[in-house]
Coordinates of C-alpha atoms in Angstrom, one line a residue:
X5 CA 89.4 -2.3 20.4
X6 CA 86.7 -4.9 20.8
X7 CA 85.5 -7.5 18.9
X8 CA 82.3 -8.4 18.5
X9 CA 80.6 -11.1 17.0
X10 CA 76.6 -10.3 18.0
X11 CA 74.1 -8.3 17.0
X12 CA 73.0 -7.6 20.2
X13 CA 76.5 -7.0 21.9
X14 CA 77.3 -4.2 19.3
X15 CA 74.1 -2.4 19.9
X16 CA 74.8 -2.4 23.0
X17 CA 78.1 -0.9 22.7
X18 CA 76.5 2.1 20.2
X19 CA 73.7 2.4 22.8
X20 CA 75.9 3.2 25.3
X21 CA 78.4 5.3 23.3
X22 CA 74.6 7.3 22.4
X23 CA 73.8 8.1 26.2
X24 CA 77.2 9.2 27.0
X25 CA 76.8 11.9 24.1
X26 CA 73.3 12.9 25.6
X27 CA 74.8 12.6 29.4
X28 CA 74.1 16.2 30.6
X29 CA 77.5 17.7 31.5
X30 CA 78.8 21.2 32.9
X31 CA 79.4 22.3 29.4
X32 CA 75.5 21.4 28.4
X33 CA 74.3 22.8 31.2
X34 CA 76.3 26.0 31.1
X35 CA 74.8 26.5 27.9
X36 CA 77.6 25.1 25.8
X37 CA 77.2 22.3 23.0
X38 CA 79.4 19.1 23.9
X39 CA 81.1 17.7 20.7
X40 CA 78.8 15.2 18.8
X41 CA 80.5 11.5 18.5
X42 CA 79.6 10.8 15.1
X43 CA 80.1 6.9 13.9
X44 CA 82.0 5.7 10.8
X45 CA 81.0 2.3 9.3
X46 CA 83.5 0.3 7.2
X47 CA 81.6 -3.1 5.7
X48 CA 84.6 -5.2 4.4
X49 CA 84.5 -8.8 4.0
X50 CA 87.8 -8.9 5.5
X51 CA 91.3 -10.6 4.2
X52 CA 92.2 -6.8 4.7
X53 CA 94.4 -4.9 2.5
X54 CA 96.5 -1.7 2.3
X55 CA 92.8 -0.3 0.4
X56 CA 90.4 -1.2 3.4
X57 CA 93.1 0.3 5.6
X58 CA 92.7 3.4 3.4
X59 CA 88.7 3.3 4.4
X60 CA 89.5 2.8 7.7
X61 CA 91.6 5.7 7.9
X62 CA 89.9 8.4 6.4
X63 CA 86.6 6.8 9.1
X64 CA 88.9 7.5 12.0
X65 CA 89.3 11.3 10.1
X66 CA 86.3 12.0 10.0
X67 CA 84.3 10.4 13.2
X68 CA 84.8 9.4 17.0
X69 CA 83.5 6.5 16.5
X70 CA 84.9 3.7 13.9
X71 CA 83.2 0.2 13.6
X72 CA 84.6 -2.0 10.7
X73 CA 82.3 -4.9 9.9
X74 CA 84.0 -8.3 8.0
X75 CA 81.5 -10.6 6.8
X76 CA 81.6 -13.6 4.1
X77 CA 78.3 -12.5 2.5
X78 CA 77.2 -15.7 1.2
X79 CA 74.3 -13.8 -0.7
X80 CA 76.6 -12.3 -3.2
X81 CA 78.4 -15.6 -4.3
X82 CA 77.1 -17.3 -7.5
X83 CA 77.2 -21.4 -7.0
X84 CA 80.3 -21.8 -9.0
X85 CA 82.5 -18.8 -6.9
X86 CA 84.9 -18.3 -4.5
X87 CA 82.6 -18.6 -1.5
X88 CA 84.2 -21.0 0.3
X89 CA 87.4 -20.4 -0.7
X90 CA 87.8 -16.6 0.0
X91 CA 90.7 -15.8 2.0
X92 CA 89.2 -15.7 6.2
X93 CA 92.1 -14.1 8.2
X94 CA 90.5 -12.7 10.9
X95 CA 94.0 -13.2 13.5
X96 CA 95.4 -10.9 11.1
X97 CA 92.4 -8.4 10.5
X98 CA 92.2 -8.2 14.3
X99 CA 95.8 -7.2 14.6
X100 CA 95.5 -4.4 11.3
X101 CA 92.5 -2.9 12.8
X102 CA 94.0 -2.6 16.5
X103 CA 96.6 -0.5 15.0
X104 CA 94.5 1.8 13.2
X105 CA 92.4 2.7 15.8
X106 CA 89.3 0.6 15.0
X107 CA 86.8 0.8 18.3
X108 CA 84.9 -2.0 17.2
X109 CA 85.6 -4.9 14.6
X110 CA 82.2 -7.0 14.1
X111 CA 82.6 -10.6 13.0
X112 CA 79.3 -12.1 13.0
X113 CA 78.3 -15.3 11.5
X114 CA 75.9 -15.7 8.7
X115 CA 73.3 -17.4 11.3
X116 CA 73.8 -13.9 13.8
X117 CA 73.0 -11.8 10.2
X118 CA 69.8 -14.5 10.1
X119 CA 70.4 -15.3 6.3
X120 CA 70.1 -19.0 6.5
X121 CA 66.3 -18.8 6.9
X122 CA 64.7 -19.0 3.1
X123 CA 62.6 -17.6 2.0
X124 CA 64.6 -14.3 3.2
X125 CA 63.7 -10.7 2.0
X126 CA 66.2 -9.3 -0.3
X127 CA 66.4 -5.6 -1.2
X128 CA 66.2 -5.2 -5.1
X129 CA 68.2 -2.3 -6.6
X130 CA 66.8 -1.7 -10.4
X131 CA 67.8 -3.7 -12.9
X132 CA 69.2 -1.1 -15.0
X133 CA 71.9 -0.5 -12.3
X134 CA 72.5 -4.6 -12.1
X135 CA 72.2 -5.8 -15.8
X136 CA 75.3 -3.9 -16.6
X137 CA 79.2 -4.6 -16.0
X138 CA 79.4 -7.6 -13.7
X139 CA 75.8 -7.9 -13.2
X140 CA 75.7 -10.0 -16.5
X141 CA 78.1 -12.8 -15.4
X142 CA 77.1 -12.3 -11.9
X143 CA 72.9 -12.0 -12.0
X144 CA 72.1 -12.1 -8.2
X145 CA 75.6 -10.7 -6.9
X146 CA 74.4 -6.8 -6.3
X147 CA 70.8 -8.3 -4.9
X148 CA 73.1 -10.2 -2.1
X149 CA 75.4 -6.6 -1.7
X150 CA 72.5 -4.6 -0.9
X151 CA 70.2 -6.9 1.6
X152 CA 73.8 -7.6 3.1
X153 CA 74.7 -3.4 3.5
X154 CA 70.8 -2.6 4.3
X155 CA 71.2 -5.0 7.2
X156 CA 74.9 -3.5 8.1
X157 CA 73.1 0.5 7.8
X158 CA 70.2 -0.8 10.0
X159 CA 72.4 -2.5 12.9
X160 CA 75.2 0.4 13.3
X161 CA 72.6 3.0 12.1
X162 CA 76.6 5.2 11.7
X163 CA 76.3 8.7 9.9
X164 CA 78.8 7.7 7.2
X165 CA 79.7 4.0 5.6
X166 CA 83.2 3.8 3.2
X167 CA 83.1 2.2 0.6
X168 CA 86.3 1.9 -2.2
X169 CA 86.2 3.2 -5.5
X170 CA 87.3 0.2 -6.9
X171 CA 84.2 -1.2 -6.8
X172 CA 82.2 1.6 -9.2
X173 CA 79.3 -0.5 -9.7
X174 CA 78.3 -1.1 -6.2
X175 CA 79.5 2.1 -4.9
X176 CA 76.7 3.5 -7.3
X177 CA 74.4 1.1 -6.7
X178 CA 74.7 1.8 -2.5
X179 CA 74.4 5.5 -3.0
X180 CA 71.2 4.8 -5.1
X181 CA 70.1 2.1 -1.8
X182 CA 70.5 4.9 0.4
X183 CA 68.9 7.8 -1.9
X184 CA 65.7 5.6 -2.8
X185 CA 65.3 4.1 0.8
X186 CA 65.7 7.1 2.7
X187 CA 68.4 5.9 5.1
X188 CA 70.2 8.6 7.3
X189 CA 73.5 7.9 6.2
X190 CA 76.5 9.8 4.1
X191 CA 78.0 7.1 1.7
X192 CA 81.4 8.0 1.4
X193 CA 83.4 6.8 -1.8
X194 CA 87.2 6.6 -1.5
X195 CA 89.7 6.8 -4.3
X196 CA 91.3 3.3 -6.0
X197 CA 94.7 2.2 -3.9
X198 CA 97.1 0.2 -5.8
X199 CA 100.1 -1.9 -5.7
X200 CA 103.4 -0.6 -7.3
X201 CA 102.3 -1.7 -10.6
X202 CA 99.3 -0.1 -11.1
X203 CA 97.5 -3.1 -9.9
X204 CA 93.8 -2.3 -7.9
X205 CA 94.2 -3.7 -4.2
X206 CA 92.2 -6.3 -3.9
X207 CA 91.9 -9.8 -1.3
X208 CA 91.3 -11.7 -4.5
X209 CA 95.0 -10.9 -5.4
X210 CA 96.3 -13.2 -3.0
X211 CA 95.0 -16.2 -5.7
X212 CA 97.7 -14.7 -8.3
X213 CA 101.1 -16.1 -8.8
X214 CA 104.0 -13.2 -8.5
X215 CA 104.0 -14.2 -12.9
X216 CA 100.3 -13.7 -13.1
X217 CA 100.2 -10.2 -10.6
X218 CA 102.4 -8.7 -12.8
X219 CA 100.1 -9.3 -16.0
X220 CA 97.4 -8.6 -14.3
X221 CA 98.7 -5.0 -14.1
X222 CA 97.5 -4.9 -17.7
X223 CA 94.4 -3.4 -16.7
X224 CA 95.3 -0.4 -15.1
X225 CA 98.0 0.1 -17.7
X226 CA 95.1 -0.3 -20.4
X227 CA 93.0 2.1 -18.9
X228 CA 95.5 4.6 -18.6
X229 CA 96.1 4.2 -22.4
X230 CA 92.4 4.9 -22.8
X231 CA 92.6 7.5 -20.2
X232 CA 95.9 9.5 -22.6
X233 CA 93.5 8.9 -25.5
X234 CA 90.4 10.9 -23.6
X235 CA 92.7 13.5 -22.6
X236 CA 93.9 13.9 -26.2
X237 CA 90.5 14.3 -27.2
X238 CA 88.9 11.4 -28.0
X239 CA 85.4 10.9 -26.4
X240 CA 83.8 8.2 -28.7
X241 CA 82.6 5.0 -26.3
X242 CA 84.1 2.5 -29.0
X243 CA 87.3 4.0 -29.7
X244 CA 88.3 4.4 -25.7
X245 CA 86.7 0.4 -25.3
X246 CA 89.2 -0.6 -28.2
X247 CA 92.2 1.1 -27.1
X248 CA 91.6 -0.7 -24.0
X249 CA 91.3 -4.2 -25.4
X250 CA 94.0 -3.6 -27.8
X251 CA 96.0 -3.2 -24.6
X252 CA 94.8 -6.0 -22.8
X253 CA 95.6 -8.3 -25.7
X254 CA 99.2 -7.9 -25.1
X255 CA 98.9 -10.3 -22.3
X256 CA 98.5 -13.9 -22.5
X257 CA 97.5 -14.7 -19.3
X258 CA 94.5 -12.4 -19.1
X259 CA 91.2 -13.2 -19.8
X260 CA 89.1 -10.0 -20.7
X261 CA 85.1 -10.6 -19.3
X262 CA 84.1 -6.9 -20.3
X263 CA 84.9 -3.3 -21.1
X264 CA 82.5 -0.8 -20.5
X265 CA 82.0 2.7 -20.5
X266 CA 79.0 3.7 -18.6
X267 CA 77.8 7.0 -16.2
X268 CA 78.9 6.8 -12.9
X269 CA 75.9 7.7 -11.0
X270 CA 73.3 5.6 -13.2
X271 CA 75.4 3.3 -14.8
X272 CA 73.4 3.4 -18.2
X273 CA 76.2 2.5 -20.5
X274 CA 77.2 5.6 -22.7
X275 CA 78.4 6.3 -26.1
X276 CA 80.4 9.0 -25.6
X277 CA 81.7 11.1 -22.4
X278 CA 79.7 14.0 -22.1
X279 CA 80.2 15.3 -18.6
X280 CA 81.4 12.4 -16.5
X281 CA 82.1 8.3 -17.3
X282 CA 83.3 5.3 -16.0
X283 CA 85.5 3.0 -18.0
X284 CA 84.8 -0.3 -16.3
X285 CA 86.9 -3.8 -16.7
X286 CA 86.6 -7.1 -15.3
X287 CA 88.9 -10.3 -16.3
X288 CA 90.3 -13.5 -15.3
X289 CA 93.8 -14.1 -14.7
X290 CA 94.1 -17.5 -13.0
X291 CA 91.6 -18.0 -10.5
X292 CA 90.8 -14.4 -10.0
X293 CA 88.5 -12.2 -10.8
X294 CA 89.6 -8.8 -11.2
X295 CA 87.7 -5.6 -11.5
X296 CA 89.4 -1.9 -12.4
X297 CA 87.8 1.7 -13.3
X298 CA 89.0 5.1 -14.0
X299 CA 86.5 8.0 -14.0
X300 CA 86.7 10.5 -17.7
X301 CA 85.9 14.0 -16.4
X302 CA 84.9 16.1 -19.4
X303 CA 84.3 19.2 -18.2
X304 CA 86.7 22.2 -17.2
X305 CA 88.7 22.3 -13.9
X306 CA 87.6 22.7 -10.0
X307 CA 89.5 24.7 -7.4
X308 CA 87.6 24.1 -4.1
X309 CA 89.1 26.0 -1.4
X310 CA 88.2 24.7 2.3
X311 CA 89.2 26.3 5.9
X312 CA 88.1 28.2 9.1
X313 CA 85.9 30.8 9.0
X314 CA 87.8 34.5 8.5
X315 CA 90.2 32.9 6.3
X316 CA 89.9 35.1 3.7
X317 CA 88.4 32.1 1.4
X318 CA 85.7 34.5 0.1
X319 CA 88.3 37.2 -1.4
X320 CA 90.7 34.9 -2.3
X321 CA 88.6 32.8 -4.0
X322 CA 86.6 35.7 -6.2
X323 CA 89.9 37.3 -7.1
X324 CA 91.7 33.9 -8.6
X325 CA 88.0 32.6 -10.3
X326 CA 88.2 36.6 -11.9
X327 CA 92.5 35.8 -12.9
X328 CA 91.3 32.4 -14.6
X329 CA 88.2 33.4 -16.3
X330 CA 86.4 31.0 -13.9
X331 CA 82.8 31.4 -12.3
X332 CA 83.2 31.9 -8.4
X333 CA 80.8 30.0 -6.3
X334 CA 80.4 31.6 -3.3
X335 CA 78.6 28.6 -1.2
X336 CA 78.9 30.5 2.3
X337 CA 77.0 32.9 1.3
X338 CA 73.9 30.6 0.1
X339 CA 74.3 29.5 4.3
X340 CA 73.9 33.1 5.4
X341 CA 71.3 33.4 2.9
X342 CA 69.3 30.4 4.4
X343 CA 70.3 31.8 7.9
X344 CA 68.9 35.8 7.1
X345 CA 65.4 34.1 6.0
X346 CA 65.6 32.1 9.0
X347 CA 65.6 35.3 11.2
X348 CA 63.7 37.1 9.2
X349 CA 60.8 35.0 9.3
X350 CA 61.6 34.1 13.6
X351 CA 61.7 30.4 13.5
X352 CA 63.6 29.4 16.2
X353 CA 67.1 28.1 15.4
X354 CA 66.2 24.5 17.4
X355 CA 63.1 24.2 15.2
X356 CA 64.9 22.1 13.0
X357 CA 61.6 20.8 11.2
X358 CA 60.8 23.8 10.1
X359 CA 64.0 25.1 9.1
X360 CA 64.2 22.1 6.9
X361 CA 61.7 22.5 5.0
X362 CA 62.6 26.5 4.4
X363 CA 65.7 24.8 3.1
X364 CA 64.4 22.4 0.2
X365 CA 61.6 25.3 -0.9
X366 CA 64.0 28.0 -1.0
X367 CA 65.4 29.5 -4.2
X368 CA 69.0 30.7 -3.8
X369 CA 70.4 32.7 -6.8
X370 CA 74.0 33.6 -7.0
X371 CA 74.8 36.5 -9.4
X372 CA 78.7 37.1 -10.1
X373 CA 79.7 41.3 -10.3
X374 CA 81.6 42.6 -13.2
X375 CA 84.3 44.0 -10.5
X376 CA 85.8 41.0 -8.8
X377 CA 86.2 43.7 -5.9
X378 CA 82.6 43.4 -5.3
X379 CA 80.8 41.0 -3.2
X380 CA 78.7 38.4 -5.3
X381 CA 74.8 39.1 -5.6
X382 CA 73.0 36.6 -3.5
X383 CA 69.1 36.5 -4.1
X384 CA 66.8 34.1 -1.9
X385 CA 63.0 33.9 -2.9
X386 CA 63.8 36.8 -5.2
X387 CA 64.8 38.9 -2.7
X388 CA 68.2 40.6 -3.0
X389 CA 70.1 39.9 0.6
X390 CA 73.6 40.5 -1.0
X391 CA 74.8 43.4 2.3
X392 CA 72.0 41.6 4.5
X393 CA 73.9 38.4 5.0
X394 CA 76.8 39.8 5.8
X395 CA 75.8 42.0 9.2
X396 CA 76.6 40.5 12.9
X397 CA 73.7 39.0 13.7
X398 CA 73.9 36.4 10.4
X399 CA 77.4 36.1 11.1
X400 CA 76.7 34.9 14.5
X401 CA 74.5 32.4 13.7
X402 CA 75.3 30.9 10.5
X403 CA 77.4 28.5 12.0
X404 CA 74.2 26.8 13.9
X405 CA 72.1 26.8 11.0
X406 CA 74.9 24.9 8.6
X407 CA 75.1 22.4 11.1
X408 CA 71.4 21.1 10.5
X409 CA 71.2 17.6 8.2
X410 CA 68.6 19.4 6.0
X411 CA 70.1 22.7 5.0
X412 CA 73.0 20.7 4.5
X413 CA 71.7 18.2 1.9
X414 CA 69.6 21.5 0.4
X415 CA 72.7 23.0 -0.4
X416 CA 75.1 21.1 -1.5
X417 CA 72.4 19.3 -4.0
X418 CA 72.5 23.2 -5.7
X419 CA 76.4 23.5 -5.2
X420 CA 77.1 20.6 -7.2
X421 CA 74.9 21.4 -9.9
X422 CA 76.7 24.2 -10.5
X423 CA 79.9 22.3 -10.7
X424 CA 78.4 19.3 -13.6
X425 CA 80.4 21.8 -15.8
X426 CA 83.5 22.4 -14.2
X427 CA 85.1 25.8 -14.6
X428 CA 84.7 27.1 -11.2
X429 CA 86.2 28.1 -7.9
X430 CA 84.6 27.3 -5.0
X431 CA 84.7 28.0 -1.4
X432 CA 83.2 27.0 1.8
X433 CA 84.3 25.0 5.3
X434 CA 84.0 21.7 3.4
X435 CA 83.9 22.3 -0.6
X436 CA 86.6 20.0 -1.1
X437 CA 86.2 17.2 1.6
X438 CA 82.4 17.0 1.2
X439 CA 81.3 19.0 -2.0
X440 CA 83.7 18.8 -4.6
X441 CA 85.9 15.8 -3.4
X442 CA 87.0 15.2 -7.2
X443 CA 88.0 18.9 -7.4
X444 CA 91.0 19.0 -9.7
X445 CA 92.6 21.7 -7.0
X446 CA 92.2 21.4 -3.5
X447 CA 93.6 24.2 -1.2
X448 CA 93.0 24.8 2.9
X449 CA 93.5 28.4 3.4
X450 CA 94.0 29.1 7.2
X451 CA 95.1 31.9 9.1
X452 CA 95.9 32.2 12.7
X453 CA 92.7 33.3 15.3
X454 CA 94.3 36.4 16.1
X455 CA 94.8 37.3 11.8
X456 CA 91.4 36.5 11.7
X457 CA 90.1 38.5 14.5
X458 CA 91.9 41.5 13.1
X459 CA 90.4 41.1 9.8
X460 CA 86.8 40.8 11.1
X461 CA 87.2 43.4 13.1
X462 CA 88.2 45.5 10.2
X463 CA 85.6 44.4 7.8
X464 CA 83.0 45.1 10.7
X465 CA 84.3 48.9 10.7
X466 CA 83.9 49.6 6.8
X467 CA 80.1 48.2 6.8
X468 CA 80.1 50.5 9.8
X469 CA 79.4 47.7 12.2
X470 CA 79.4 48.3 16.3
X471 CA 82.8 48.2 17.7
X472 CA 83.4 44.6 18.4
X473 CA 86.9 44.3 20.3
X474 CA 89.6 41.9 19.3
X475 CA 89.5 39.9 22.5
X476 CA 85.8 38.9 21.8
X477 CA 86.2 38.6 18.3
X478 CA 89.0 36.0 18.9
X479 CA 86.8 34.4 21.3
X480 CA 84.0 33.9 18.9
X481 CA 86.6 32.8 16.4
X482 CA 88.2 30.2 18.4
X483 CA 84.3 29.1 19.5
X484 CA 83.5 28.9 16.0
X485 CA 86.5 26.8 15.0
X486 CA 85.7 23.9 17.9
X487 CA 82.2 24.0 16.4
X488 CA 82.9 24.2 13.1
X489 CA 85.3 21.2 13.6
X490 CA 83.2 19.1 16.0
X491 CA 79.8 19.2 14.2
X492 CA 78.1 16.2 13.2
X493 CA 77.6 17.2 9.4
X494 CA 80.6 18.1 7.4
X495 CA 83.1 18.9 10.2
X496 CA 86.2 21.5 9.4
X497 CA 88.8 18.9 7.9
X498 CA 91.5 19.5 5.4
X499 CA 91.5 17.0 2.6
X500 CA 94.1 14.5 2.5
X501 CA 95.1 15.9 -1.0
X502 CA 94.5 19.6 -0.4
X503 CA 97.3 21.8 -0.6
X504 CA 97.8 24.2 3.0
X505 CA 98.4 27.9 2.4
X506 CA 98.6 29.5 5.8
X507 CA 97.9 33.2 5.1
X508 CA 99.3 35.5 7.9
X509 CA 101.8 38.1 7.0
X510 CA 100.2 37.4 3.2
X511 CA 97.9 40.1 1.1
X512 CA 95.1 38.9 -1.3
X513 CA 97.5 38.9 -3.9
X514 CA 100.1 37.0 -3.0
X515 CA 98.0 34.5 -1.7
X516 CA 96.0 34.8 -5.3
X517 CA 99.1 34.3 -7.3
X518 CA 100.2 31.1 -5.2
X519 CA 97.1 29.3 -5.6
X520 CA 97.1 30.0 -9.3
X521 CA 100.9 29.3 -9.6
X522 CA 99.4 25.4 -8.2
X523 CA 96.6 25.5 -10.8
X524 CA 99.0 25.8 -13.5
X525 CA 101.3 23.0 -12.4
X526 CA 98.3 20.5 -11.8
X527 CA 96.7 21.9 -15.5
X528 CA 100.5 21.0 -16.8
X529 CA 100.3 17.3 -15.4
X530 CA 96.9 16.6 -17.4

């Protein structure tokens, strides 16, 4: 691992990491793709903590490449906080982030990140994002948050930045940064870790006595309370607000600064739960300042159901959506959809601009069949392409067009409107890593290459297909997998929460029945 402290040295470090990946090898020049070494950013402000380790782990999932940033952001202190005494440990940091596998840890000082100088341009978010929660004791805290991450997005320039849960408030406030500004970057959120007692992880814990860590608890026990009382049915803004401050009361040593319930993306406070809320805290206890949230989902359940292509996802997936009386989203097929136009109309597969703007003025209908048998009906630009998308040549070549940044962000923006509602199944390579990472039921169906071959094979002979033999088919299959799983956008991944159901020696309905046999015991849990 290095550590760098300079602007300069860690661009040089990317720069060079960037010319090895366009270094033309044997493989490139054979024809053959090299694996893309994607970056992972993880801005802490160090003192780091079982959660930051969290980040840093699912960063070292998901890319080649992991910088973790720990910086003091003067910016977001207010003149009466914690600035200069926030924990600084960086011996320690240095030690936690060897041995997960950081490649770079950058310290730099507020003079490298040049904001000393006054006056200094700031990035703004709207006020209707920072006037709400702790943007009312803490006016200027989110302004300071989002020059601070700009700066961090321009420097590492990474594909994806993590960024805890925890923090609701500015995890919605980034995502809007990145939306509004047009930065190329995936803002990953990652769930709440806590201590034994419920407690949110946080470096500001370290100021509580072992007495005033265990009241603090308080506020994850009081959200829970509020969170049995949604469940049960109750949806009213006031009534889940006062069940958590009649909890809170209960301790002496806590000092409640707000409860609010508010929409997660927007943050416009709410008076009831209609889809989706945040139930926000903040209070004192000591010293401290502590922050908590749990996220109300009011809507009906999610399976997503991730894994390699030739899985089986597609039939699996239609015949437990037809079992539960849920709508089956069949998000591989909008892909070959996109793809069939894309031959159709001959643009050339490495036109990428062109493809990309097919993607966001494309209309993609899915149309579920009465017999769960049957395939789904895909239209694209009113067209019905429902057998189309399903011949060789698509097949072939769906792969290279799901890779592409733009069809990517096309496509899931329809995907998950579909799920605002719940009550579907999904499947697709990354419907519950990417898609629908708050699906209620995750599962990874995989089979073995040489399952899969035979199955394509066999599907290829009732469409009446040319013979394809099983050698090439497992071939392509294996191909696919290493591209599927090295891509820069969405790579193959099983969630961290998803349950593995490896199908060989397994018919549709035992498989069906399995997955449906874990729906029922998460559904009994709620």
């Amino acid at each position: 691992m290095r550590l760098l402290t300079t602007i300069a040295a860690l661009r040089c470090y990317l720069n060079i990491c960037r010319l090895e990946d366009n270094r033309l090898t044997p493989e490139k020049a054979s024809g053959s793709a090299s694996s893309y070494q994607s970056v992972g950013l993880v801005p802490t402000m160090g003192a780091l903590h079982a959660g930051h380790l969290s980040l840093i782990e699912r960063a070292r999932q998901e890319n080649e490449t992991v910088i973790v940033s720990i910086f003091v952001n003067p910016l977001q202190f207010g003149p009466n906080e914690d600035y200069q005494s926030y924990p600084r440990t960086l011996d320690r940091d240095r030690q936690l982030c060897e041995q997960a596998k950081v490649d770079v840890l950058f310290a730099p000082t507020p003079k490298e990140m040049e904001i000393t100088s006054t006056p200094l341009t700031q990035v703004v978010p709207p006020v209707e994002m920072t006037s709400v929660l702790c943007g009312r004791s803490r006016p200027n805290h989110f302004q300071g948050v989002a020059t601070i991450v700009t700066k961090l997005l321009n420097v590492v320039q990474p594909d994806r930045a993590y960024f805890g849960q925890k923090d609701g408030q500015q995890l919605a406030i980034i995502r809007r940064l990145v939306q509004d500004l047009n930065i190329p970057v995936e803002i990953i959120g990652c769930p709440i870790v806590r201590e034994a007692s419920g407690l949110a992880m946080s470096s500001r814990n370290q100021y509580l006595t072992p007495e005033q860590r265990q009241e603090a608890a308080i506020l994850y026990h009081a959200l829970q309370q509020a969170q049995k009382a949604f469940t049960a049915g109750e949806h009213c803004s006031e009534a889940l607000i006062e069940t958590v401050k009649k909890e809170v009361a209960t301790a002496s040593a806590v000092t409640l600064e707000y409860v609010e319930l508010v929409h997660p993306i927007t943050l416009m406070p709410l008076e009831k739960v209609e889809e989706s809320a945040m139930l926000a805290i903040a209070a004192r206890v000591g010293t401290a300042r502590l922050i908590d949230n749990v996220i109300l989902q009011n809507r009906q359940p999610i399976i997503a159901i991730d894994g390699p292509a030739g899985a089986g996802k597609s039939t699996v997936a239609r015949q437990v959506a037809a079992n539960l009386g849920l709508l089956y989203l069949d998000t591989g097929a909008m892909y070959r959809a996109l793809t069939w136009l894309v031959l159709q109309l001959g643009i050339p597969f490495e036109d990428q601009c062109a493809i990309a703007e097919l993607a966001s003025q494309s209309e993609i209908q899915l149309v579920p069949e009465v017999d769960p048998e049957a395939p789904q009906r895909v239209w694209i630009n009113d067209r019905e392409v429902t057998q189309a998308i399903r011949s060789i040549e698509v097949t072939s070549q769906v792969s290279a067009i799901a890779a592409q940044p733009a069809v990517r962000k096309a496509l899931v923006q329809k995907q998950q409107s579909f799920g605002k509602k719940g009550g579907l199944v999904a499947e697709g390579r990354d419907v519950g890593t990417q898609v629908f990472p708050d699906a209620e039921l995750k599962i990874f169906l995989t089979a073995s290459v040489q399952e899969r071959a035979r199955r394509r094979q066999q599907d290829f002979e009732e469409q009446g297909q040319p013979h394809i033999s099983l050698a090439q088919l497992e071939k392509d299959i294996a191909e696919r997998d290493r591209k599927d799983s090295t891509r820069k956008i969405a790579p193959l991944q099983k969630a961290t929460d998803a349950i593995e159901i490896q199908t060989d020696g397994k018919d549709v309905a035992e498989v069906t029945a399995e997955i449906i046999n874990y729906y029922n015991q998460r559904l009994s849990r709620r």
